[in-house]
Amino acid sequence: MAKKRPQTKAAKAQLKDGPVPVVGAREPCPCDSGRRYKACHGRAAAHAVTELVQRPFEGLAGECDWVALRELVPAATAELTLKDGLPEGVPSVTLATVLPMAWPALRRDDGSVLLALQNDTSSGDLSRDLADTLRRALASEPGRPVAAHRVPADGPRLQDLLDPSAPFTPVVHPGFEFWVPDAENSSAEVTASLERANAAAIPTALLSGTDAAYWCETPEKNHLRWVMPHPEEKLLDALARLHAAGTSSLGEGTRLVGSFRAHGLTVPVWDLPSAMGAEECEKPAAEFAERLATALADESPLTGDERRARGGLTNRQVTLS
């Protein structure tokens, strides 16, 4: 049998100050440790890229609406305000739920930028992926889409680029006509693409009297999906108190059926009668918000009925992200 080579102890890293350059995974690490990059400094870099950020939109204005536009709303836009102002030649930056051909971003002929929110991403930090796409879109030539690529682990995040004091105001659209400036005079190909996209979109509306509560219409029944900023455990306790007391519904024929988990936030979901539109939800939702605020302030232990109600709500949770 061949003799095994004696294992030599890897030399200690020589680079102690400054960043270690990125090289090929199988190349020697630039820190002179004697190991390949993927087994040395590349391991930490790969972990930084793939590590999941539970609340990627935390710290942004309108975090709940960011989550809703990412996971729940088919067609919507929101104007974005950059910390350092708009670059020369860029009249506006607009967040969009989705863009044609699943483009990550688009620089229009007039220089304006559309940034898509519902695309697949290459890392575990959605905020960093979107920030990288936004920066590339701002620097791209007008009239061209931005392609997807792997995002560096040390790049900026949306929180570094966007003005946290600027309002985030989503506009929900009935269809995807916002894709093109002049949809009525578009080509037959573009018109057909819009018709297909519009046919697949679920009618959705944002309630005006509450934050991040979205009504939607489906063939069998309607729903209200409400993204809430409260800590999950505290919110489930409050919902359980209301559920056990028979006050968790939004009126006759409605029912709190469970919740989603999405990007670190909880999204309670109600079934609604088909005849109950978005306008009919406004008053019951506002009244529910008052009941919920009272329940959130209650720090007493849950009763037996409330614990059972909480268990039922927990069992009906679905994780979206």
C-alpha positions as YAML, in Angstrom:
chain: A
units: angstrom
residues:
- id: 1
  name: MET
  ca: [0.00, 0.00, 0.00]
- id: 2
  name: ALA
  ca: [1.17, 3.48, -0.76]
- id: 3
  name: LYS
  ca: [2.33, 5.43, 2.19]
- id: 4
  name: LYS
  ca: [0.23, 8.38, 3.22]
- id: 5
  name: ARG
  ca: [1.93, 11.69, 2.93]
- id: 6
  name: PRO
  ca: [2.49, 13.31, 6.29]
- id: 7
  name: GLN
  ca: [0.07, 16.17, 6.75]
- id: 8
  name: THR
  ca: [1.78, 19.49, 7.14]
- id: 9
  name: LYS
  ca: [0.28, 22.16, 9.31]
- id: 10
  name: ALA
  ca: [-0.99, 25.08, 7.29]
- id: 11
  name: ALA
  ca: [0.97, 28.24, 7.70]
- id: 12
  name: LYS
  ca: [-0.63, 31.01, 9.67]
- id: 13
  name: ALA
  ca: [-2.25, 33.78, 7.70]
- id: 14
  name: GLN
  ca: [0.17, 36.56, 6.85]
- id: 15
  name: LEU
  ca: [-2.34, 39.28, 5.92]
- id: 16
  name: LYS
  ca: [-3.58, 40.80, 9.13]
- id: 17
  name: ASP
  ca: [-4.64, 44.22, 7.94]
- id: 18
  name: GLY
  ca: [-6.90, 45.15, 5.06]
- id: 19
  name: PRO
  ca: [-9.32, 43.07, 3.01]
- id: 20
  name: VAL
  ca: [-8.32, 39.75, 1.47]
- id: 21
  name: PRO
  ca: [-8.81, 39.83, -2.33]
- id: 22
  name: VAL
  ca: [-11.32, 37.46, -3.90]
- id: 23
  name: VAL
  ca: [-9.77, 34.76, -6.12]
- id: 24
  name: GLY
  ca: [-10.93, 31.48, -7.65]
- id: 25
  name: ALA
  ca: [-12.34, 28.93, -5.22]
- id: 26
  name: ARG
  ca: [-9.51, 26.44, -5.90]
- id: 27
  name: GLU
  ca: [-6.69, 28.98, -5.97]
- id: 28
  name: PRO
  ca: [-4.40, 29.53, -2.97]
- id: 29
  name: CYS
  ca: [-5.87, 32.01, -0.52]
- id: 30
  name: PRO
  ca: [-4.14, 35.43, -0.79]
- id: 31
  name: CYS
  ca: [-3.63, 35.44, 2.98]
- id: 32
  name: ASP
  ca: [-0.77, 32.89, 2.52]
- id: 33
  name: SER
  ca: [-2.36, 30.35, 4.85]
- id: 34
  name: GLY
  ca: [-1.44, 27.56, 2.45]
- id: 35
  name: ARG
  ca: [-5.09, 26.57, 1.95]
- id: 36
  name: ARG
  ca: [-7.36, 27.03, -1.02]
- id: 37
  name: TYR
  ca: [-9.50, 30.15, -0.99]
- id: 38
  name: LYS
  ca: [-12.77, 28.18, -0.65]
- id: 39
  name: ALA
  ca: [-11.47, 26.52, 2.56]
- id: 40
  name: CYS
  ca: [-10.07, 29.72, 4.04]
- id: 41
  name: HIS
  ca: [-11.37, 33.28, 3.62]
- id: 42
  name: GLY
  ca: [-13.74, 32.15, 0.87]
- id: 43
  name: ARG
  ca: [-15.70, 30.09, 3.39]
- id: 44
  name: ALA
  ca: [-16.66, 33.19, 5.38]
- id: 45
  name: ALA
  ca: [-17.51, 35.06, 2.18]
- id: 46
  name: ALA
  ca: [-19.76, 32.24, 0.96]
- id: 47
  name: HIS
  ca: [-21.49, 32.07, 4.34]
- id: 48
  name: ALA
  ca: [-22.11, 35.82, 4.29]
- id: 49
  name: VAL
  ca: [-23.77, 35.52, 0.88]
- id: 50
  name: THR
  ca: [-26.02, 32.57, 1.74]
- id: 51
  name: GLU
  ca: [-26.92, 33.44, 5.35]
- id: 52
  name: LEU
  ca: [-30.63, 34.23, 5.48]
- id: 53
  name: VAL
  ca: [-31.64, 37.68, 6.70]
- id: 54
  name: GLN
  ca: [-34.99, 37.15, 8.42]
- id: 55
  name: ARG
  ca: [-36.22, 40.75, 8.10]
- id: 56
  name: PRO
  ca: [-34.58, 42.20, 4.98]
- id: 57
  name: PHE
  ca: [-36.81, 45.30, 4.97]
- id: 58
  name: GLU
  ca: [-36.39, 46.18, 8.66]
- id: 59
  name: GLY
  ca: [-35.56, 49.87, 9.07]
- id: 60
  name: LEU
  ca: [-37.14, 50.91, 5.78]
- id: 61
  name: ALA
  ca: [-40.18, 53.16, 5.74]
- id: 62
  name: GLY
  ca: [-43.26, 51.02, 5.11]
- id: 63
  name: GLU
  ca: [-41.69, 47.67, 6.01]
- id: 64
  name: CYS
  ca: [-45.11, 45.98, 6.11]
- id: 65
  name: ASP
  ca: [-45.97, 47.25, 2.64]
- id: 66
  name: TRP
  ca: [-42.59, 46.06, 1.30]
- id: 67
  name: VAL
  ca: [-43.49, 42.57, 2.52]
- id: 68
  name: ALA
  ca: [-46.97, 42.78, 0.99]
- id: 69
  name: LEU
  ca: [-45.66, 43.90, -2.40]
- id: 70
  name: ARG
  ca: [-43.05, 41.16, -2.34]
- id: 71
  name: GLU
  ca: [-45.41, 38.29, -1.45]
- id: 72
  name: LEU
  ca: [-49.09, 39.22, -1.81]
- id: 73
  name: VAL
  ca: [-49.81, 41.94, -4.36]
- id: 74
  name: PRO
  ca: [-49.74, 41.19, -8.11]
- id: 75
  name: ALA
  ca: [-49.47, 44.67, -9.63]
- id: 76
  name: ALA
  ca: [-48.27, 47.70, -7.65]
- id: 77
  name: THR
  ca: [-45.67, 50.45, -7.72]
- id: 78
  name: ALA
  ca: [-44.13, 52.84, -5.19]
- id: 79
  name: GLU
  ca: [-41.84, 55.81, -5.72]
- id: 80
  name: LEU
  ca: [-38.43, 55.49, -4.04]
- id: 81
  name: THR
  ca: [-36.38, 58.35, -2.62]
- id: 82
  name: LEU
  ca: [-32.58, 57.98, -2.60]
- id: 83
  name: LYS
  ca: [-30.49, 59.30, 0.30]
- id: 84
  name: ASP
  ca: [-28.13, 61.17, -2.02]
- id: 85
  name: GLY
  ca: [-30.78, 62.32, -4.45]
- id: 86
  name: LEU
  ca: [-31.32, 61.22, -8.03]
- id: 87
  name: PRO
  ca: [-28.26, 60.99, -10.31]
- id: 88
  name: GLU
  ca: [-28.11, 63.22, -13.37]
- id: 89
  name: GLY
  ca: [-30.29, 61.85, -16.13]
- id: 90
  name: VAL
  ca: [-32.49, 59.77, -13.81]
- id: 91
  name: PRO
  ca: [-35.85, 61.56, -13.35]
- id: 92
  name: SER
  ca: [-37.34, 58.94, -11.01]
- id: 93
  name: VAL
  ca: [-36.86, 55.54, -9.35]
- id: 94
  name: THR
  ca: [-39.94, 53.35, -8.97]
- id: 95
  name: LEU
  ca: [-40.35, 50.04, -7.20]
- id: 96
  name: ALA
  ca: [-42.57, 47.58, -9.11]
- id: 97
  name: THR
  ca: [-43.89, 44.21, -8.02]
- id: 98
  name: VAL
  ca: [-42.82, 42.55, -11.27]
- id: 99
  name: LEU
  ca: [-41.46, 43.55, -14.68]
- id: 100
  name: PRO
  ca: [-41.76, 42.00, -18.17]
- id: 101
  name: MET
  ca: [-39.61, 38.92, -18.83]
- id: 102
  name: ALA
  ca: [-38.87, 38.78, -15.08]
- id: 103
  name: TRP
  ca: [-36.26, 41.52, -15.50]
- id: 104
  name: PRO
  ca: [-34.68, 42.54, -12.16]
- id: 105
  name: ALA
  ca: [-34.76, 46.19, -13.26]
- id: 106
  name: LEU
  ca: [-35.29, 48.39, -16.28]
- id: 107
  name: ARG
  ca: [-33.80, 51.73, -17.33]
- id: 108
  name: ARG
  ca: [-36.40, 53.33, -19.57]
- id: 109
  name: ASP
  ca: [-35.67, 55.45, -22.62]
- id: 110
  name: ASP
  ca: [-36.29, 58.61, -20.59]
- id: 111
  name: GLY
  ca: [-33.70, 57.52, -17.99]
- id: 112
  name: SER
  ca: [-36.20, 56.57, -15.27]
- id: 113
  name: VAL
  ca: [-35.60, 53.32, -13.36]
- id: 114
  name: LEU
  ca: [-38.03, 50.53, -12.52]
- id: 115
  name: LEU
  ca: [-36.86, 48.08, -9.84]
- id: 116
  name: ALA
  ca: [-38.66, 44.71, -9.59]
- id: 117
  name: LEU
  ca: [-39.37, 43.27, -6.15]
- id: 118
  name: GLN
  ca: [-40.70, 39.77, -6.83]
- id: 119
  name: ASN
  ca: [-37.69, 38.30, -8.66]
- id: 120
  name: ASP
  ca: [-35.58, 35.37, -7.48]
- id: 121
  name: THR
  ca: [-32.42, 36.48, -5.69]
- id: 122
  name: SER
  ca: [-28.91, 35.05, -5.48]
- id: 123
  name: SER
  ca: [-28.20, 35.47, -1.77]
- id: 124
  name: GLY
  ca: [-29.90, 35.23, 1.59]
- id: 125
  name: ASP
  ca: [-30.23, 39.01, 1.91]
- id: 126
  name: LEU
  ca: [-33.02, 40.32, -0.29]
- id: 127
  name: SER
  ca: [-32.17, 43.89, 0.66]
- id: 128
  name: ARG
  ca: [-28.58, 43.55, -0.55]
- id: 129
  name: ASP
  ca: [-29.69, 41.88, -3.79]
- id: 130
  name: LEU
  ca: [-32.15, 44.68, -4.56]
- id: 131
  name: ALA
  ca: [-29.63, 47.38, -3.68]
- id: 132
  name: ASP
  ca: [-27.09, 45.86, -6.07]
- id: 133
  name: THR
  ca: [-29.68, 45.72, -8.86]
- id: 134
  name: LEU
  ca: [-30.70, 49.32, -8.17]
- id: 135
  name: ARG
  ca: [-27.12, 50.59, -8.34]
- id: 136
  name: ARG
  ca: [-26.52, 48.80, -11.65]
- id: 137
  name: ALA
  ca: [-29.79, 50.16, -13.04]
- id: 138
  name: LEU
  ca: [-28.84, 53.72, -12.13]
- id: 139
  name: ALA
  ca: [-25.55, 53.32, -14.02]
- id: 140
  name: SER
  ca: [-26.95, 51.47, -17.05]
- id: 141
  name: GLU
  ca: [-27.72, 52.91, -20.46]
- id: 142
  name: PRO
  ca: [-31.28, 54.17, -21.03]
- id: 143
  name: GLY
  ca: [-33.57, 51.77, -22.83]
- id: 144
  name: ARG
  ca: [-31.99, 48.60, -21.42]
- id: 145
  name: PRO
  ca: [-33.02, 46.00, -18.82]
- id: 146
  name: VAL
  ca: [-30.65, 44.93, -16.03]
- id: 147
  name: ALA
  ca: [-29.64, 41.26, -15.94]
- id: 148
  name: ALA
  ca: [-29.41, 39.17, -12.77]
- id: 149
  name: HIS
  ca: [-25.99, 38.23, -11.37]
- id: 150
  name: ARG
  ca: [-24.34, 37.06, -8.16]
- id: 151
  name: VAL
  ca: [-24.20, 39.82, -5.54]
- id: 152
  name: PRO
  ca: [-21.01, 40.47, -3.51]
- id: 153
  name: ALA
  ca: [-21.30, 39.77, 0.20]
- id: 154
  name: ASP
  ca: [-20.01, 43.20, 1.21]
- id: 155
  name: GLY
  ca: [-22.25, 45.31, -1.00]
- id: 156
  name: PRO
  ca: [-24.65, 48.00, 0.27]
- id: 157
  name: ARG
  ca: [-28.24, 47.27, 1.27]
- id: 158
  name: LEU
  ca: [-31.44, 49.18, 0.52]
- id: 159
  name: GLN
  ca: [-31.14, 50.73, 3.98]
- id: 160
  name: ASP
  ca: [-27.87, 52.33, 2.81]
- id: 161
  name: LEU
  ca: [-29.35, 53.76, -0.39]
- id: 162
  name: LEU
  ca: [-32.90, 54.85, 0.45]
- id: 163
  name: ASP
  ca: [-34.01, 57.84, 2.53]
- id: 164
  name: PRO
  ca: [-35.61, 56.40, 5.70]
- id: 165
  name: SER
  ca: [-37.59, 59.58, 6.33]
- id: 166
  name: ALA
  ca: [-39.30, 59.60, 2.93]
- id: 167
  name: PRO
  ca: [-42.82, 58.13, 2.81]
- id: 168
  name: PHE
  ca: [-43.39, 54.79, 1.12]
- id: 169
  name: THR
  ca: [-46.77, 54.93, -0.59]
- id: 170
  name: PRO
  ca: [-47.80, 51.88, -2.63]
- id: 171
  name: VAL
  ca: [-50.17, 52.31, -5.56]
- id: 172
  name: VAL
  ca: [-52.07, 49.14, -6.42]
- id: 173
  name: HIS
  ca: [-52.91, 48.80, -10.12]
- id: 174
  name: PRO
  ca: [-55.67, 46.75, -11.76]
- id: 175
  name: GLY
  ca: [-53.13, 45.48, -14.30]
- id: 176
  name: PHE
  ca: [-49.59, 45.86, -15.59]
- id: 177
  name: GLU
  ca: [-50.08, 48.81, -17.91]
- id: 178
  name: PHE
  ca: [-47.43, 50.64, -15.88]
- id: 179
  name: TRP
  ca: [-44.87, 48.51, -17.75]
- id: 180
  name: VAL
  ca: [-45.12, 50.75, -20.82]
- id: 181
  name: PRO
  ca: [-45.60, 54.54, -20.94]
- id: 182
  name: ASP
  ca: [-48.26, 54.36, -23.69]
- id: 183
  name: ALA
  ca: [-50.08, 51.04, -23.37]
- id: 184
  name: GLU
  ca: [-52.94, 52.06, -25.65]
- id: 185
  name: ASN
  ca: [-50.61, 52.53, -28.62]
- id: 186
  name: SER
  ca: [-48.36, 49.53, -27.96]
- id: 187
  name: SER
  ca: [-47.54, 46.86, -30.51]
- id: 188
  name: ALA
  ca: [-49.66, 43.73, -30.86]
- id: 189
  name: GLU
  ca: [-46.94, 41.67, -29.14]
- id: 190
  name: VAL
  ca: [-46.79, 43.98, -26.12]
- id: 191
  name: THR
  ca: [-50.58, 44.14, -25.94]
- id: 192
  name: ALA
  ca: [-50.83, 40.33, -25.95]
- id: 193
  name: SER
  ca: [-48.19, 40.08, -23.20]
- id: 194
  name: LEU
  ca: [-50.09, 42.60, -21.06]
- id: 195
  name: GLU
  ca: [-53.36, 40.74, -21.58]
- id: 196
  name: ARG
  ca: [-51.79, 37.47, -20.40]
- id: 197
  name: ALA
  ca: [-50.28, 39.10, -17.33]
- id: 198
  name: ASN
  ca: [-53.50, 40.91, -16.46]
- id: 199
  name: ALA
  ca: [-55.55, 37.73, -16.79]
- id: 200
  name: ALA
  ca: [-53.36, 36.01, -14.18]
- id: 201
  name: ALA
  ca: [-53.50, 38.87, -11.66]
- id: 202
  name: ILE
  ca: [-55.84, 38.55, -8.67]
- id: 203
  name: PRO
  ca: [-57.88, 41.77, -8.16]
- id: 204
  name: THR
  ca: [-56.35, 43.47, -5.12]
- id: 205
  name: ALA
  ca: [-56.91, 46.73, -3.24]
- id: 206
  name: LEU
  ca: [-55.15, 48.48, -0.35]
- id: 207
  name: LEU
  ca: [-57.46, 49.62, 2.44]
- id: 208
  name: SER
  ca: [-57.15, 53.35, 3.04]
- id: 209
  name: GLY
  ca: [-57.94, 53.43, 6.75]
- id: 210
  name: THR
  ca: [-55.36, 50.89, 7.98]
- id: 211
  name: ASP
  ca: [-51.71, 50.16, 7.30]
- id: 212
  name: ALA
  ca: [-50.71, 47.31, 4.96]
- id: 213
  name: ALA
  ca: [-54.16, 45.64, 4.86]
- id: 214
  name: TYR
  ca: [-54.86, 44.25, 1.38]
- id: 215
  name: TRP
  ca: [-58.23, 42.99, 0.14]
- id: 216
  name: CYS
  ca: [-58.25, 40.51, -2.72]
- id: 217
  name: GLU
  ca: [-60.91, 38.77, -4.78]
- id: 218
  name: THR
  ca: [-60.86, 35.07, -5.69]
- id: 219
  name: PRO
  ca: [-63.50, 33.00, -7.53]
- id: 220
  name: GLU
  ca: [-64.92, 31.34, -4.40]
- id: 221
  name: LYS
  ca: [-64.47, 33.98, -1.70]
- id: 222
  name: ASN
  ca: [-62.63, 37.18, -0.94]
- id: 223
  name: HIS
  ca: [-59.84, 37.64, 1.56]
- id: 224
  name: LEU
  ca: [-58.19, 40.29, 3.69]
- id: 225
  name: ARG
  ca: [-54.45, 39.83, 4.22]
- id: 226
  name: TRP
  ca: [-52.99, 42.24, 6.73]
- id: 227
  name: VAL
  ca: [-49.22, 42.54, 7.25]
- id: 228
  name: MET
  ca: [-48.58, 43.55, 10.87]
- id: 229
  name: PRO
  ca: [-45.39, 44.90, 12.47]
- id: 230
  name: HIS
  ca: [-45.88, 43.40, 15.95]
- id: 231
  name: PRO
  ca: [-43.60, 40.65, 17.30]
- id: 232
  name: GLU
  ca: [-45.04, 37.27, 16.30]
- id: 233
  name: GLU
  ca: [-45.52, 35.80, 19.77]
- id: 234
  name: LYS
  ca: [-47.17, 38.92, 21.13]
- id: 235
  name: LEU
  ca: [-49.42, 39.21, 18.10]
- id: 236
  name: LEU
  ca: [-50.52, 35.55, 18.31]
- id: 237
  name: ASP
  ca: [-51.39, 36.03, 21.99]
- id: 238
  name: ALA
  ca: [-53.50, 39.07, 21.12]
- id: 239
  name: LEU
  ca: [-55.25, 37.30, 18.24]
- id: 240
  name: ALA
  ca: [-55.93, 34.32, 20.51]
- id: 241
  name: ARG
  ca: [-57.57, 36.57, 23.12]
- id: 242
  name: LEU
  ca: [-59.85, 38.03, 20.46]
- id: 243
  name: HIS
  ca: [-60.55, 34.65, 18.88]
- id: 244
  name: ALA
  ca: [-61.53, 33.10, 22.21]
- id: 245
  name: ALA
  ca: [-63.80, 36.06, 22.93]
- id: 246
  name: GLY
  ca: [-65.49, 35.73, 19.54]
- id: 247
  name: THR
  ca: [-64.27, 39.15, 18.38]
- id: 248
  name: SER
  ca: [-61.59, 38.19, 15.85]
- id: 249
  name: SER
  ca: [-63.85, 38.40, 12.79]
- id: 250
  name: LEU
  ca: [-64.58, 41.41, 10.59]
- id: 251
  name: GLY
  ca: [-68.35, 41.02, 10.77]
- id: 252
  name: GLU
  ca: [-71.02, 38.58, 9.72]
- id: 253
  name: GLY
  ca: [-69.83, 35.89, 7.34]
- id: 254
  name: THR
  ca: [-66.14, 36.65, 7.92]
- id: 255
  name: ARG
  ca: [-63.60, 34.50, 9.74]
- id: 256
  name: LEU
  ca: [-59.97, 34.73, 10.87]
- id: 257
  name: VAL
  ca: [-58.58, 31.57, 9.26]
- id: 258
  name: GLY
  ca: [-54.86, 31.72, 10.01]
- id: 259
  name: SER
  ca: [-51.77, 33.67, 9.07]
- id: 260
  name: PHE
  ca: [-48.68, 33.78, 6.88]
- id: 261
  name: ARG
  ca: [-45.11, 34.29, 7.97]
- id: 262
  name: ALA
  ca: [-43.23, 36.48, 5.53]
- id: 263
  name: HIS
  ca: [-39.82, 38.13, 5.89]
- id: 264
  name: GLY
  ca: [-39.97, 38.18, 9.67]
- id: 265
  name: LEU
  ca: [-43.52, 39.54, 9.93]
- id: 266
  name: THR
  ca: [-46.90, 37.91, 10.55]
- id: 267
  name: VAL
  ca: [-49.82, 38.31, 8.13]
- id: 268
  name: PRO
  ca: [-53.27, 37.41, 9.57]
- id: 269
  name: VAL
  ca: [-55.76, 36.27, 6.91]
- id: 270
  name: TRP
  ca: [-59.56, 36.54, 6.94]
- id: 271
  name: ASP
  ca: [-62.08, 34.80, 4.69]
- id: 272
  name: LEU
  ca: [-64.73, 37.22, 3.45]
- id: 273
  name: PRO
  ca: [-68.04, 36.74, 1.63]
- id: 274
  name: SER
  ca: [-67.85, 37.23, -2.14]
- id: 275
  name: ALA
  ca: [-70.18, 40.22, -1.82]
- id: 276
  name: MET
  ca: [-67.81, 42.00, 0.60]
- id: 277
  name: GLY
  ca: [-65.60, 44.39, -1.37]
- id: 278
  name: ALA
  ca: [-62.68, 46.51, -0.25]
- id: 279
  name: GLU
  ca: [-64.88, 49.48, 0.71]
- id: 280
  name: GLU
  ca: [-67.04, 47.26, 2.94]
- id: 281
  name: CYS
  ca: [-63.86, 46.17, 4.77]
- id: 282
  name: GLU
  ca: [-62.79, 49.66, 5.77]
- id: 283
  name: LYS
  ca: [-64.97, 50.17, 8.85]
- id: 284
  name: PRO
  ca: [-64.73, 46.60, 10.24]
- id: 285
  name: ALA
  ca: [-60.93, 46.68, 9.80]
- id: 286
  name: ALA
  ca: [-60.63, 49.98, 11.67]
- id: 287
  name: GLU
  ca: [-62.77, 48.60, 14.50]
- id: 288
  name: PHE
  ca: [-60.68, 45.43, 14.61]
- id: 289
  name: ALA
  ca: [-57.51, 47.53, 14.87]
- id: 290
  name: GLU
  ca: [-58.88, 49.12, 18.04]
- id: 291
  name: ARG
  ca: [-59.72, 45.72, 19.54]
- id: 292
  name: LEU
  ca: [-56.29, 44.41, 18.63]
- id: 293
  name: ALA
  ca: [-54.54, 47.38, 20.28]
- id: 294
  name: THR
  ca: [-56.38, 46.61, 23.52]
- id: 295
  name: ALA
  ca: [-55.48, 42.91, 23.29]
- id: 296
  name: LEU
  ca: [-51.82, 43.71, 22.59]
- id: 297
  name: ALA
  ca: [-51.69, 45.81, 25.75]
- id: 298
  name: ASP
  ca: [-53.04, 42.92, 27.87]
- id: 299
  name: GLU
  ca: [-50.09, 41.19, 29.54]
- id: 300
  name: SER
  ca: [-52.08, 38.79, 31.74]
- id: 301
  name: PRO
  ca: [-51.54, 35.02, 31.23]
- id: 302
  name: LEU
  ca: [-53.71, 33.38, 28.59]
- id: 303
  name: THR
  ca: [-56.73, 31.47, 29.83]
- id: 304
  name: GLY
  ca: [-57.36, 27.87, 28.85]
- id: 305
  name: ASP
  ca: [-59.70, 28.88, 26.04]
- id: 306
  name: GLU
  ca: [-57.20, 31.45, 24.83]
- id: 307
  name: ARG
  ca: [-54.36, 28.90, 24.82]
- id: 308
  name: ARG
  ca: [-56.48, 26.53, 22.76]
- id: 309
  name: ALA
  ca: [-57.35, 29.35, 20.36]
- id: 310
  name: ARG
  ca: [-53.66, 30.20, 20.08]
- id: 311
  name: GLY
  ca: [-52.80, 26.60, 19.30]
- id: 312
  name: GLY
  ca: [-55.35, 26.56, 16.52]
- id: 313
  name: LEU
  ca: [-53.99, 29.77, 15.03]
- id: 314
  name: THR
  ca: [-50.40, 28.49, 15.24]
- id: 315
  name: ASN
  ca: [-51.35, 25.26, 13.46]
- id: 316
  name: ARG
  ca: [-52.82, 27.30, 10.62]
- id: 317
  name: GLN
  ca: [-49.68, 29.32, 9.94]
- id: 318
  name: VAL
  ca: [-47.99, 29.08, 6.55]
- id: 319
  name: THR
  ca: [-44.45, 30.34, 5.98]
- id: 320
  name: LEU
  ca: [-43.98, 32.18, 2.68]
- id: 321
  name: SER
  ca: [-40.34, 33.14, 3.16]
...
